Coordinates of C-alpha atoms in Angstrom, one line a residue:
M1 CA 11.2 1.3 -34.6
A2 CA 12.4 -2.0 -32.5
I3 CA 15.9 -0.5 -32.4
S4 CA 14.7 2.9 -31.4
R5 CA 12.5 1.1 -28.4
Y6 CA 15.5 -0.8 -27.4
L7 CA 17.7 2.1 -27.2
E8 CA 15.4 4.0 -24.9
S9 CA 14.6 0.5 -22.8
R10 CA 15.8 -0.1 -19.2
K11 CA 18.0 -2.7 -20.5
N12 CA 20.2 -0.8 -22.8
I13 CA 20.4 2.2 -20.3
T14 CA 21.4 -0.3 -17.4
G15 CA 23.9 -1.8 -19.6
S16 CA 25.3 1.4 -20.7
V17 CA 25.7 2.7 -17.2
C18 CA 27.6 -0.7 -16.4
G19 CA 29.6 -0.3 -19.7
L20 CA 30.8 3.2 -18.5
I21 CA 31.6 1.6 -15.2
G22 CA 33.9 -0.9 -17.6
L23 CA 35.3 2.2 -19.1
A24 CA 36.2 3.9 -16.1
L25 CA 38.1 0.8 -15.0
T26 CA 39.8 0.7 -18.1
F27 CA 41.3 4.1 -17.6
T28 CA 42.0 3.5 -14.2
G29 CA 44.2 0.3 -15.3
V30 CA 42.1 -2.2 -13.6
A31 CA 40.8 -3.9 -16.5
G32 CA 44.1 -4.2 -18.3
P33 CA 44.6 -5.6 -21.7
Y34 CA 41.0 -7.5 -21.3
W35 CA 39.1 -4.2 -21.3
P36 CA 37.1 -4.9 -24.0
A37 CA 35.5 -8.1 -22.9
V38 CA 35.1 -6.5 -19.3
V39 CA 33.2 -3.5 -20.7
A40 CA 31.0 -6.0 -22.9
G41 CA 30.5 -8.5 -20.0
L42 CA 29.5 -5.6 -17.7
Y43 CA 27.1 -4.2 -20.2
G44 CA 25.7 -7.9 -20.9
A45 CA 25.2 -8.1 -16.7
G46 CA 23.8 -4.8 -16.6
A47 CA 21.2 -5.6 -19.3
L48 CA 20.2 -9.0 -17.7
L49 CA 19.7 -7.4 -14.2
A50 CA 17.5 -4.4 -15.5
P51 CA 14.1 -4.8 -14.4
P52 CA 11.6 -5.8 -17.3
E53 CA 9.7 -3.3 -19.2
R54 CA 6.3 -2.6 -18.1
P55 CA 3.6 -2.2 -20.7
A56 CA 1.6 0.7 -20.5
V57 CA -1.8 0.5 -19.1
P58 CA -4.9 0.5 -21.5
D59 CA -6.5 3.9 -21.4
F60 CA -10.2 3.0 -21.2
A61 CA -12.8 5.2 -21.3
D62 CA -13.7 6.6 -17.6
P63 CA -17.4 5.7 -16.0
S64 CA -18.7 9.3 -16.9
A65 CA -17.8 8.8 -20.8
Q66 CA -19.2 5.4 -20.4
L67 CA -22.6 6.9 -19.0
D68 CA -22.9 9.1 -22.1
E69 CA -22.7 6.2 -24.2
V70 CA -25.3 4.2 -22.2
R71 CA -27.5 7.4 -22.4
E72 CA -27.2 7.3 -26.3
D73 CA -28.1 3.8 -26.2
F74 CA -31.0 4.4 -24.2
E75 CA -32.6 6.8 -26.4
K76 CA -32.3 4.4 -29.1
L77 CA -33.9 1.6 -27.2
H78 CA -36.8 4.0 -25.9
A79 CA -37.8 4.9 -29.4
Y80 CA -37.9 1.1 -30.3
L81 CA -40.1 0.4 -27.5
T82 CA -42.7 2.8 -28.5
D83 CA -43.5 0.6 -31.6
V84 CA -43.8 -2.5 -29.4
E85 CA -47.7 -3.4 -28.8
L86 CA -48.1 -4.7 -25.4
S87 CA -50.8 -5.9 -22.7
V88 CA -51.8 -3.5 -20.5
T89 CA -49.9 -4.9 -17.6
A90 CA -46.6 -5.1 -19.6
A91 CA -46.9 -1.7 -20.7
A92 CA -47.2 -0.4 -17.0
R93 CA -44.3 -2.7 -15.8
L94 CA -42.6 -1.2 -18.8
R95 CA -43.0 2.0 -18.0
E96 CA -41.9 2.0 -14.4
L97 CA -38.5 0.4 -15.6
T98 CA -38.0 3.1 -18.1
E99 CA -38.7 5.9 -15.7
L100 CA -36.3 4.3 -13.2
L101 CA -33.5 4.1 -15.7
T102 CA -34.6 7.6 -16.8
A103 CA -33.9 9.0 -13.4
L104 CA -30.8 6.8 -12.8
L105 CA -29.3 7.9 -16.4
D106 CA -30.4 11.8 -15.6
R107 CA -27.4 14.2 -15.8
G108 CA -28.1 15.4 -12.3
W109 CA -27.6 13.8 -9.0
S110 CA -26.9 10.3 -9.9
T111 CA -24.1 11.2 -12.7
E112 CA -21.3 12.0 -9.8
L113 CA -22.3 9.0 -8.3
L114 CA -22.3 6.6 -11.1
A115 CA -19.2 8.0 -12.3
Q116 CA -17.5 6.6 -9.1
D117 CA -19.4 3.2 -9.3
P118 CA -18.1 1.2 -12.2
E119 CA -20.2 -1.6 -11.6
G120 CA -23.3 0.5 -11.6
V121 CA -22.7 1.5 -15.0
H122 CA -22.4 -2.1 -16.0
S123 CA -25.2 -2.8 -14.3
L124 CA -27.1 -0.1 -16.4
S125 CA -25.4 -1.0 -19.3
R126 CA -26.4 -4.7 -19.1
I127 CA -30.0 -3.6 -18.9
V128 CA -29.9 -1.1 -21.6
R129 CA -28.1 -2.7 -24.1
R130 CA -28.9 -6.7 -23.6
D131 CA -31.6 -7.3 -21.0
L132 CA -34.3 -5.3 -22.0
P133 CA -33.7 -5.4 -25.8
E134 CA -33.5 -9.0 -25.7
A135 CA -36.7 -9.5 -23.3
V136 CA -38.8 -7.3 -25.8
D137 CA -37.4 -9.0 -28.8
S138 CA -38.1 -12.4 -27.6
F139 CA -41.6 -11.6 -26.5
V140 CA -42.4 -10.1 -30.0
R141 CA -41.1 -13.1 -31.9
T142 CA -42.5 -15.5 -29.5
R143 CA -46.0 -13.9 -29.3
W144 CA -45.9 -14.3 -33.3
W145 CA -45.4 -17.9 -33.1
T146 CA -48.3 -18.3 -30.4
R147 CA -50.8 -16.8 -32.7
M148 CA -49.8 -19.2 -35.2
T149 CA -50.1 -21.9 -32.9
P150 CA -52.0 -21.3 -29.7
G151 CA -51.4 -23.0 -26.6
G152 CA -48.7 -22.9 -24.0
E153 CA -47.2 -20.4 -21.8
S154 CA -48.4 -16.8 -22.3
P155 CA -45.3 -14.7 -23.6
E156 CA -47.0 -11.8 -21.9
L157 CA -46.4 -13.4 -18.7
H158 CA -42.9 -14.1 -19.1
L159 CA -42.1 -10.8 -20.4
E160 CA -43.8 -9.2 -17.2
Q161 CA -41.8 -11.3 -15.0
Q162 CA -38.5 -10.1 -16.6
L163 CA -39.1 -6.6 -16.5
G164 CA -40.1 -6.9 -12.9
L165 CA -36.6 -8.6 -12.3
M166 CA -34.9 -6.1 -14.6
R167 CA -36.9 -3.4 -12.2
T168 CA -35.7 -5.0 -9.2
D169 CA -32.1 -4.9 -10.4
A170 CA -32.3 -0.9 -11.0
E171 CA -34.2 -0.3 -7.7
H172 CA -30.7 -2.1 -5.8
L173 CA -28.7 0.2 -7.8
A174 CA -30.7 3.1 -7.0
T175 CA -30.6 1.8 -3.1
G176 CA -27.2 1.5 -3.3
L177 CA -26.5 5.3 -4.3
R178 CA -29.0 6.3 -1.8
E179 CA -26.8 4.6 1.0
T180 CA -23.7 6.2 -0.5
E181 CA -25.2 9.6 -0.3
A182 CA -26.3 8.7 3.5
R183 CA -23.0 7.4 4.2
R184 CA -21.5 10.7 2.9
Q185 CA -23.8 12.9 5.0
E186 CA -23.0 10.9 8.0
T187 CA -19.5 11.2 7.5
H188 CA -19.6 14.8 7.2
T189 CA -22.0 14.9 10.4
R190 CA -19.2 13.0 12.5
Y191 CA -16.2 15.2 11.3
L192 CA -18.6 18.4 12.0
E193 CA -19.1 16.9 15.8
E194 CA -15.7 15.9 15.8
R195 CA -14.0 19.4 15.1
E196 CA -16.4 20.6 17.8
Q197 CA -15.2 18.5 20.3
Q198 CA -11.5 19.4 19.5
H199 CA -12.4 23.4 19.5
P200 CA -15.2 23.7 22.2

């Protein structure tokens, strides 16, 4: 395998071309009796001067495929969240967040925009796969200890604050997508105006 890779490498190809030049010099009588050294030297020089091999770029999944995976994980998370007992306020904030996430992950209008926004896909993935499950799980564990040893800060208040912060992150993402659409619409308007000016 290593020999096969070298035979196909730039070093071997460039060295071989230079070696052929050495053979041509031999046949024309320029190299004289030292032609083996000339051919070998030109091959070696060509191999050294050849540009280095460039490793292939990893083939990562495109944002659309990543979105599909995030959607699947969100469905699993949604099933988990339905089994968690929350206060009225926390439940309301969780519902607001999950509704916004559902809209962002919808296969309709947002898919095309998010497919062009890897940072947006990363933000959604972070909320669905890490931030939200961690917040709810921490709440459940802390609430159990609070019932065992009352006192201290309410775990519900922390959860409500965390849900609010995550909703703010999701709203920023939605705002960015809306602004992208608005810019595209404005660009199209300017294009039509300029075309009309050029062809009154």
